[in-house]
Amino acid sequence: MFDRWRNSHGFGVHSPFGYQLVERVVRPCRGYAYYAYDDIDRACSSSEHRIADKAKMLLRLVCFLRPRKVFLPDYAHKAFFIAMKSPDSKIRFIRNADKAVSDCDIIATRGDEIPLEDLRSFMSLPDRTLLIKDAPQNWCGSVFEAMNEGIMIRGRRNAICISRSGMQKVSYLMYI
C-alpha cells in the first residue's frame, strides 16, 4: 500500500517519461486546469464526480500523448467523449473494436469487451496505449507480458499501458 501511495506521487518512478506521466496526467499539480474541465463537469451530474475525475485524467492523457485515432465504446459516458475530442478536433473515433486493434493509437475499454489476445497483440506494437477499467483478474499482468517496451501504471482493477519505443519495460502500482 505504501508503494502504491509513493508511486502515485511520483516517488520511486525513475523513468523520466513515467515521472512526467505521473506529474502531468495521473496526479497533476493543483491550480492548473484545461478549458474542457468545465465541459466535463457540465456533462456529469453532482453524483458523478468519480466519472468527472476519470474523464479529466483521460483529457490530460490525450493532451500528453496526442493520438490520431482512438477507440471508446459507444456506451461510454458523454464526459469521456468530451475528454477525447477536446484536445484536438482532428482525433478520429474508431467504432469497431476489431478495427481498433489494428488501427488505433489509444484503446479505452472496460472489462472483457475486447478479447485478451487482441489486447495483447495491440500492446505488442510500438506506440500504443491501452486504458482498461475493471480488468478481469490477471489481465493486466498478461498485457504487461505482451509489451516489448513501455510503461504500465496499474491500480487494483484499472491500468494505463503505454507501449513506447526505446523505453525499458516498467510497471508501477498506483491509485488510478
Short mmCIF file of C-alpha atoms in Angstrom, two decimals:
data_model
loop_
_atom_site.label_atom_id
_atom_site.label_comp_id
_atom_site.label_asym_id
_atom_site.label_seq_id
_atom_site.Cartn_x
_atom_site.Cartn_y
_atom_site.Cartn_z
CA MET A 1 0.00 0.00 0.00
CA PHE A 2 2.85 2.38 0.82
CA ASP A 3 4.49 1.75 -2.58
CA ARG A 4 1.20 2.50 -4.30
CA TRP A 5 0.92 5.85 -2.46
CA ARG A 6 4.59 6.73 -3.11
CA ASN A 7 4.37 5.93 -6.82
CA SER A 8 1.10 7.87 -7.12
CA HIS A 9 3.01 10.98 -6.09
CA GLY A 10 5.98 10.37 -8.38
CA PHE A 11 8.33 8.96 -5.74
CA GLY A 12 10.12 5.84 -6.93
CA VAL A 13 9.21 6.43 -10.59
CA HIS A 14 12.68 6.51 -12.14
CA SER A 15 11.81 6.71 -15.82
CA PRO A 16 11.68 10.37 -16.98
CA PHE A 17 8.70 9.56 -19.22
CA GLY A 18 6.98 7.73 -16.35
CA TYR A 19 7.61 10.61 -13.96
CA GLN A 20 6.16 13.11 -16.46
CA LEU A 21 3.17 10.81 -16.92
CA VAL A 22 2.53 10.80 -13.17
CA GLU A 23 3.11 14.54 -12.74
CA ARG A 24 1.09 15.68 -15.77
CA VAL A 25 -1.61 13.03 -16.09
CA VAL A 26 -2.17 10.86 -13.01
CA ARG A 27 -1.54 13.39 -10.23
CA PRO A 28 -1.07 16.88 -11.70
CA CYS A 29 -0.25 19.86 -9.51
CA ARG A 30 -3.24 21.78 -8.22
CA GLY A 31 -4.02 25.13 -9.77
CA TYR A 32 -3.83 24.06 -13.40
CA ALA A 33 -6.91 23.39 -15.46
CA TYR A 34 -7.91 22.75 -19.04
CA TYR A 35 -10.76 24.57 -20.76
CA ALA A 36 -12.57 21.26 -21.26
CA TYR A 37 -12.78 20.68 -17.47
CA ASP A 38 -15.92 22.85 -17.42
CA ASP A 39 -17.46 20.89 -20.30
CA ILE A 40 -16.71 17.62 -18.49
CA ASP A 41 -18.25 18.93 -15.26
CA ARG A 42 -21.39 20.02 -17.14
CA ALA A 43 -21.72 16.55 -18.70
CA CYS A 44 -21.70 14.92 -15.24
CA SER A 45 -24.29 15.21 -12.52
CA SER A 46 -23.18 16.12 -9.00
CA SER A 47 -23.26 12.43 -8.01
CA GLU A 48 -20.90 11.50 -10.86
CA HIS A 49 -17.76 13.17 -9.52
CA ARG A 50 -15.70 9.98 -9.96
CA ILE A 51 -16.64 9.85 -13.63
CA ALA A 52 -15.67 13.52 -13.98
CA ASP A 53 -12.30 12.85 -12.30
CA LYS A 54 -11.57 9.90 -14.62
CA ALA A 55 -12.64 11.92 -17.68
CA LYS A 56 -10.32 14.77 -16.65
CA MET A 57 -7.45 12.30 -16.30
CA LEU A 58 -8.31 10.96 -19.77
CA LEU A 59 -8.24 14.52 -21.14
CA ARG A 60 -4.78 15.08 -19.65
CA LEU A 61 -3.58 11.77 -21.12
CA VAL A 62 -4.88 12.65 -24.59
CA CYS A 63 -3.14 16.05 -24.36
CA PHE A 64 0.06 14.31 -23.23
CA LEU A 65 0.09 11.61 -25.95
CA ARG A 66 -1.61 13.41 -28.88
CA PRO A 67 -3.24 10.39 -30.56
CA ARG A 68 -4.73 10.46 -34.07
CA LYS A 69 -7.22 7.58 -33.75
CA VAL A 70 -8.94 6.33 -30.61
CA PHE A 71 -11.43 3.64 -29.63
CA LEU A 72 -14.02 4.35 -26.96
CA PRO A 73 -17.10 2.11 -26.56
CA ASP A 74 -20.37 3.66 -27.70
CA TYR A 75 -21.88 3.18 -24.25
CA ALA A 76 -19.18 5.28 -22.54
CA HIS A 77 -20.33 8.34 -20.61
CA LYS A 78 -20.52 11.58 -22.59
CA ALA A 79 -17.76 13.08 -20.41
CA PHE A 80 -15.25 10.57 -21.83
CA PHE A 81 -16.11 11.55 -25.41
CA ILE A 82 -15.63 15.21 -24.46
CA ALA A 83 -12.27 14.36 -22.91
CA MET A 84 -11.11 12.51 -26.01
CA LYS A 85 -12.28 15.10 -28.53
CA SER A 86 -11.48 18.39 -26.76
CA PRO A 87 -7.68 18.48 -27.21
CA ASP A 88 -7.84 18.13 -31.00
CA SER A 89 -10.87 18.19 -33.27
CA LYS A 90 -8.96 16.03 -35.78
CA ILE A 91 -8.95 12.99 -33.48
CA ARG A 92 -10.89 10.19 -35.18
CA PHE A 93 -13.06 7.75 -33.28
CA ILE A 94 -12.98 4.14 -34.43
CA ARG A 95 -16.27 2.45 -33.51
CA ASN A 96 -15.41 -1.14 -34.43
CA ALA A 97 -13.41 -2.92 -31.71
CA ASP A 98 -11.89 -5.35 -34.24
CA LYS A 99 -10.61 -2.49 -36.40
CA ALA A 100 -9.38 -0.59 -33.33
CA VAL A 101 -6.83 -3.28 -32.52
CA SER A 102 -5.06 -2.74 -35.84
CA ASP A 103 -5.75 0.95 -36.42
CA CYS A 104 -5.87 2.96 -33.16
CA ASP A 105 -3.30 4.78 -31.09
CA ILE A 106 -5.43 4.52 -27.93
CA ILE A 107 -7.96 1.89 -26.91
CA ALA A 108 -10.12 2.68 -23.89
CA THR A 109 -12.17 -0.33 -22.83
CA ARG A 110 -13.90 -1.92 -19.89
CA GLY A 111 -13.82 -5.48 -18.62
CA ASP A 112 -13.55 -8.19 -21.23
CA GLU A 113 -15.24 -6.28 -24.05
CA ILE A 114 -12.20 -6.82 -26.28
CA PRO A 115 -10.64 -10.31 -26.10
CA LEU A 116 -7.41 -10.57 -24.13
CA GLU A 117 -5.44 -11.95 -27.10
CA ASP A 118 -6.46 -8.92 -29.18
CA LEU A 119 -5.28 -6.56 -26.43
CA ARG A 120 -2.00 -8.47 -26.11
CA SER A 121 -1.49 -8.19 -29.86
CA PHE A 122 -2.28 -4.45 -29.74
CA MET A 123 0.18 -3.81 -26.91
CA SER A 124 2.98 -5.74 -28.61
CA LEU A 125 3.08 -2.96 -31.22
CA PRO A 126 5.12 0.21 -30.58
CA ASP A 127 3.49 3.50 -29.59
CA ARG A 128 0.13 2.11 -28.50
CA THR A 129 -1.86 2.96 -25.38
CA LEU A 130 -4.43 0.81 -23.60
CA LEU A 131 -6.72 2.09 -20.88
CA ILE A 132 -8.63 -0.69 -19.21
CA LYS A 133 -11.18 -0.31 -16.43
CA ASP A 134 -12.47 -3.23 -14.38
CA ALA A 135 -9.97 -5.64 -15.93
CA PRO A 136 -10.65 -9.31 -15.23
CA GLN A 137 -8.22 -10.92 -12.81
CA ASN A 138 -4.71 -11.46 -14.23
CA TRP A 139 -5.41 -9.50 -17.43
CA CYS A 140 -3.12 -6.60 -16.51
CA GLY A 141 -0.20 -8.97 -15.92
CA SER A 142 -0.87 -10.75 -19.20
CA VAL A 143 -0.99 -7.48 -21.15
CA PHE A 144 2.25 -6.36 -19.48
CA GLU A 145 3.94 -9.61 -20.53
CA ALA A 146 2.93 -8.93 -24.15
CA MET A 147 4.54 -5.49 -24.14
CA ASN A 148 8.06 -5.33 -25.56
CA GLU A 149 8.85 -1.95 -24.01
CA GLY A 150 6.97 0.82 -22.25
CA ILE A 151 5.18 1.51 -19.00
CA MET A 152 2.19 0.17 -17.12
CA ILE A 153 0.54 2.10 -14.32
CA ARG A 154 -1.79 -0.27 -12.55
CA GLY A 155 -4.37 0.08 -9.84
CA ARG A 156 -6.44 -2.74 -8.37
CA ARG A 157 -8.51 -3.38 -11.50
CA ASN A 158 -7.59 -0.48 -13.78
CA ALA A 159 -4.48 0.09 -15.87
CA ILE A 160 -2.82 2.57 -18.18
CA CYS A 161 -0.42 0.74 -20.52
CA ILE A 162 1.80 2.65 -22.93
CA SER A 163 4.00 0.79 -25.39
CA ARG A 164 6.81 3.23 -26.07
CA SER A 165 9.75 2.63 -28.41
CA GLY A 166 13.15 2.66 -26.74
CA MET A 167 11.81 2.61 -23.19
CA GLN A 168 12.68 -0.07 -20.68
CA LYS A 169 9.60 -2.06 -19.68
CA VAL A 170 8.44 -0.98 -16.21
CA SER A 171 5.30 -1.36 -14.11
CA TYR A 172 4.15 0.76 -11.18
CA LEU A 173 1.31 0.25 -8.71
CA MET A 174 -0.71 3.43 -8.12
CA TYR A 175 -4.11 4.69 -7.20
CA ILE A 176 -5.73 5.47 -10.55
#
